Short mmCIF file of C-alpha atoms in Angstrom, two decimals:
data_model
loop_
_atom_site.label_atom_id
_atom_site.label_comp_id
_atom_site.label_asym_id
_atom_site.label_seq_id
_atom_site.Cartn_x
_atom_site.Cartn_y
_atom_site.Cartn_z
CA MET A 185 0.00 0.00 0.00
CA ILE A 186 2.76 2.47 0.94
CA ASN A 187 4.71 1.68 -2.25
CA MET A 188 1.56 2.18 -4.34
CA LYS A 189 0.94 5.57 -2.69
CA LYS A 190 4.53 6.65 -3.38
CA THR A 191 4.28 5.42 -6.98
CA ILE A 192 1.09 7.38 -7.73
CA VAL A 193 2.36 10.57 -6.07
CA THR A 194 5.68 10.26 -7.94
CA LEU A 195 3.93 9.75 -11.29
CA VAL A 196 1.72 12.80 -10.71
CA SER A 197 4.75 14.93 -9.73
CA LEU A 198 6.74 13.81 -12.79
CA LEU A 199 3.77 14.48 -15.07
CA VAL A 200 3.30 18.01 -13.76
CA ILE A 201 7.04 18.77 -13.98
CA PHE A 202 7.29 17.31 -17.49
CA THR A 203 4.29 19.14 -18.85
CA ALA A 204 5.26 22.43 -17.24
CA SER A 205 8.76 22.30 -18.70
CA ASN A 206 7.74 21.02 -22.16
CA ALA A 207 4.41 22.71 -22.63
CA GLN A 208 3.34 23.22 -26.24
CA THR A 209 -0.43 23.29 -25.99
CA SER A 210 -1.67 23.07 -22.44
CA ALA A 211 -4.75 24.09 -20.49
CA LEU A 212 -6.01 24.70 -16.98
CA THR A 213 -9.24 22.80 -16.30
CA LEU A 214 -12.09 23.27 -13.84
CA GLU A 215 -14.76 20.59 -13.44
CA ALA A 216 -17.76 19.59 -11.35
CA SER A 217 -19.34 16.13 -11.10
CA GLN A 218 -22.57 14.54 -9.97
CA LEU A 219 -21.60 11.19 -8.43
CA PHE A 220 -23.66 8.04 -8.04
CA SER A 221 -21.57 6.14 -5.51
CA SER A 222 -21.74 2.74 -3.82
CA PHE A 223 -19.66 -0.17 -2.50
CA ALA A 224 -18.62 -3.40 -4.20
CA PHE A 225 -18.64 -5.69 -1.16
CA VAL A 226 -17.49 -9.28 -0.64
CA GLU A 227 -17.86 -11.03 2.73
CA SER A 228 -15.18 -13.23 4.29
CA ASN A 229 -16.93 -16.34 2.91
CA ASP A 230 -16.66 -14.89 -0.65
CA VAL A 231 -20.37 -14.03 -0.79
CA LYS A 232 -20.86 -10.94 -2.97
CA LEU A 233 -23.27 -8.37 -1.51
CA THR A 234 -22.69 -5.57 -4.03
CA GLY A 235 -26.33 -5.66 -5.17
CA ASP A 236 -27.56 -5.14 -1.60
CA TYR A 237 -25.93 -1.71 -1.41
CA ASN A 238 -27.75 1.31 -2.82
CA PHE A 239 -26.24 4.32 -4.56
CA VAL A 240 -25.97 7.67 -2.85
CA ILE A 241 -26.12 10.80 -5.00
CA THR A 242 -23.40 13.25 -4.17
CA GLY A 243 -20.81 15.43 -5.90
CA GLY A 244 -17.23 16.43 -6.46
CA TYR A 245 -15.01 19.01 -8.13
CA ALA A 246 -11.42 19.33 -9.31
CA VAL A 247 -8.84 21.62 -10.84
CA GLY A 248 -6.50 20.10 -13.37
CA TYR A 249 -3.81 20.45 -16.02
CA HIS A 250 -4.16 19.18 -19.60
CA TYR A 251 -1.17 18.77 -21.92
CA ALA A 252 -1.46 17.93 -25.63
CA ILE A 253 1.43 15.61 -26.52
CA THR A 254 0.24 15.40 -30.14
CA ASP A 255 -2.98 16.40 -31.89
CA GLN A 256 -4.54 13.15 -30.69
CA VAL A 257 -2.66 12.06 -27.55
CA PHE A 258 -2.75 14.02 -24.31
CA ALA A 259 -1.81 13.76 -20.64
CA ARG A 260 -3.75 15.14 -17.70
CA ALA A 261 -3.41 15.55 -13.95
CA SER A 262 -5.79 16.94 -11.33
CA ILE A 263 -6.48 17.42 -7.65
CA GLY A 264 -9.95 17.71 -6.20
CA LYS A 265 -12.57 16.70 -3.66
CA ARG A 266 -14.76 13.61 -4.17
CA ASN A 267 -17.67 12.42 -2.06
CA ALA A 268 -18.51 8.73 -1.80
CA GLY A 269 -20.61 6.33 0.24
CA ALA A 270 -23.59 3.99 0.07
CA THR A 271 -26.74 2.91 1.90
CA LEU A 272 -27.80 -0.54 3.10
CA VAL A 273 -30.80 -2.01 4.91
CA ILE A 274 -30.40 -5.27 6.86
CA ASP A 275 -33.10 -6.65 9.19
CA GLU A 276 -34.80 -3.22 9.43
CA THR A 277 -31.49 -1.57 10.35
CA ASN A 278 -30.49 1.34 8.10
CA TYR A 279 -26.83 1.95 7.33
CA THR A 280 -25.54 5.08 5.57
CA TRP A 281 -21.92 5.95 4.77
CA ASP A 282 -20.86 9.54 3.99
CA LEU A 283 -17.22 9.75 2.86
CA GLN A 284 -15.17 12.69 1.58
CA TYR A 285 -11.81 12.25 -0.16
CA ILE A 286 -9.14 14.55 -1.53
CA ASP A 287 -8.05 12.96 -4.82
CA VAL A 288 -4.86 13.23 -6.85
CA ARG A 289 -5.15 11.84 -10.38
CA ALA A 290 -2.88 11.41 -13.39
CA GLY A 291 -3.43 9.72 -16.73
CA ALA A 292 -3.40 9.89 -20.49
CA GLY A 293 -5.94 9.81 -23.27
CA PHE A 294 -6.71 9.80 -26.97
CA GLN A 295 -8.98 12.19 -28.87
CA TYR A 296 -10.25 12.56 -32.42
CA SER A 297 -11.11 16.00 -33.78
CA LEU A 298 -14.38 16.57 -35.66
CA GLY A 299 -14.30 20.30 -36.24
CA ASN A 300 -15.35 22.06 -33.02
CA LEU A 301 -16.07 18.68 -31.39
CA ALA A 302 -13.44 16.21 -30.19
CA PRO A 303 -14.58 12.89 -28.65
CA TYR A 304 -11.96 11.32 -26.36
CA ILE A 305 -11.28 8.63 -23.79
CA THR A 306 -8.92 8.82 -20.82
CA LEU A 307 -7.47 6.27 -18.40
CA SER A 308 -6.17 7.63 -15.09
CA GLY A 309 -4.96 6.36 -11.75
CA TYR A 310 -5.91 8.05 -8.51
CA TYR A 311 -4.93 8.19 -4.86
CA GLY A 312 -7.55 9.37 -2.37
CA SER A 313 -7.00 10.55 1.21
CA LEU A 314 -10.05 10.41 3.49
CA LEU A 315 -11.00 13.87 4.78
CA LYS A 316 -14.19 12.86 6.59
CA GLY A 317 -15.92 9.56 7.20
CA GLU A 318 -19.30 9.09 8.85
CA GLN A 319 -21.41 5.97 9.28
CA LEU A 320 -25.02 6.36 10.36
CA ILE A 321 -26.66 3.26 11.89
CA ASN A 322 -30.31 4.21 12.33
CA ASN A 323 -29.87 7.29 14.57
CA GLU A 324 -26.33 6.55 15.80
CA LEU A 325 -23.59 8.56 14.08
CA ILE A 326 -20.09 7.03 14.02
CA ASP A 327 -16.92 8.87 13.01
CA THR A 328 -15.07 6.23 10.99
CA LYS A 329 -11.74 8.04 11.34
CA ASP A 330 -11.95 8.07 15.17
CA ARG A 331 -13.25 4.49 15.39
CA SER A 332 -10.86 3.15 12.71
CA VAL A 333 -13.81 1.54 10.90
CA LEU A 334 -12.57 2.47 7.43
CA LYS A 335 -9.08 3.05 6.07
CA ASN A 336 -7.91 6.61 5.65
CA SER A 337 -6.80 6.23 2.04
CA GLU A 338 -7.50 4.31 -1.15
CA PHE A 339 -6.35 4.07 -4.75
CA GLY A 340 -7.98 3.07 -8.01
CA VAL A 341 -8.59 3.84 -11.68
CA VAL A 342 -10.85 6.23 -13.59
CA VAL A 343 -12.11 5.50 -17.12
CA THR A 344 -13.42 8.66 -18.78
CA PRO A 345 -15.17 8.90 -22.15
CA GLY A 346 -16.00 12.48 -23.04
CA VAL A 347 -16.25 15.17 -25.67
CA ASN A 348 -14.65 18.62 -26.02
CA LEU A 349 -16.60 21.53 -27.48
CA GLU A 350 -14.43 24.44 -28.61
CA LEU A 351 -16.03 27.72 -27.58
CA SER A 352 -13.22 30.01 -28.71
CA GLY A 353 -9.51 29.83 -29.42
CA ASP A 354 -8.69 29.90 -25.70
CA MET A 355 -11.73 28.24 -24.12
CA THR A 356 -13.20 24.75 -24.41
CA ALA A 357 -16.14 23.13 -22.63
CA PHE A 358 -16.09 19.39 -21.95
CA PHE A 359 -18.65 16.78 -20.98
CA GLU A 360 -17.70 13.41 -19.47
CA LEU A 361 -19.08 10.25 -17.93
CA LYS A 362 -16.44 8.97 -15.52
CA TYR A 363 -16.36 5.46 -14.12
CA ILE A 364 -14.38 5.44 -10.87
CA GLN A 365 -13.30 2.05 -9.53
CA GLY A 366 -11.42 1.64 -6.27
CA LEU A 367 -8.81 -1.12 -6.24
CA SER A 368 -7.95 -1.10 -2.53
CA ASN A 369 -10.05 -2.40 0.36
CA VAL A 370 -11.44 0.54 2.38
CA ASP A 371 -12.65 -1.71 5.22
CA GLU A 372 -10.34 -2.06 8.23
CA ASN A 373 -11.71 -5.59 8.65
CA THR A 374 -9.34 -7.34 6.25
CA SER A 375 -11.42 -10.55 6.26
CA GLN A 376 -13.94 -8.79 4.01
CA ASN A 377 -13.48 -6.57 1.00
CA ALA A 378 -15.19 -3.22 0.31
CA LEU A 379 -14.33 -1.16 -2.78
CA ASN A 380 -15.62 2.28 -3.65
CA TYR A 381 -17.08 2.72 -7.13
CA SER A 382 -18.96 5.58 -8.78
CA PHE A 383 -20.49 6.83 -12.00
CA ALA A 384 -19.87 10.55 -12.44
CA PRO A 385 -21.45 12.73 -15.15
CA THR A 386 -19.09 15.70 -15.35
CA VAL A 387 -19.04 19.15 -16.93
CA GLY A 388 -16.04 21.42 -17.10
CA ILE A 389 -14.19 24.18 -18.85
CA ALA A 390 -10.59 24.39 -20.06
CA PHE A 391 -8.57 27.59 -20.51
CA THR A 392 -5.67 27.34 -22.93
CA ILE A 393 -2.31 28.54 -21.58
CA GLU A 394 0.85 28.89 -23.64
#
């Protein structure tokens, strides 16, 4: 886990340094997302309970850096806040998780220009640090950070199909549907496995910088 954290942070740092020092066409990005978040959960006896968890509707935002390597290939990095969680009902007991992460992401993508439109797809890795974690069991509120119920960090991948719409020479709007899949167990109980996952319709704007 520690080595994975160091690897992701190092890759993000190298990407930012590389793009800043070799910038040809680059842009500052601002984005906001509506997230539909839940858990993929497997019990210690390998019974999958993912379907028993319900989505929570929440949100997130990020500021990022976009670097065009060629006309079709690009790299991107970002930092932002992402909310996550899920709900579950077992034997008339209601469970709700409300999680907030600070995310660092880095990845690369491919786009194809069609005039003012440019469809694209991006694959990124992310590392998330838990800012706040709350678990509500009926009317009892539990701070997961104080109780050590959930881990304070996670990592995963983000697959992002989207489309750019050029508004002017220096400004582009973009629309995305992110799929965010955690790859690390967020449950402190290592005998069972809980992974965050989300679908995130996203809108944003990019400002070209030279």
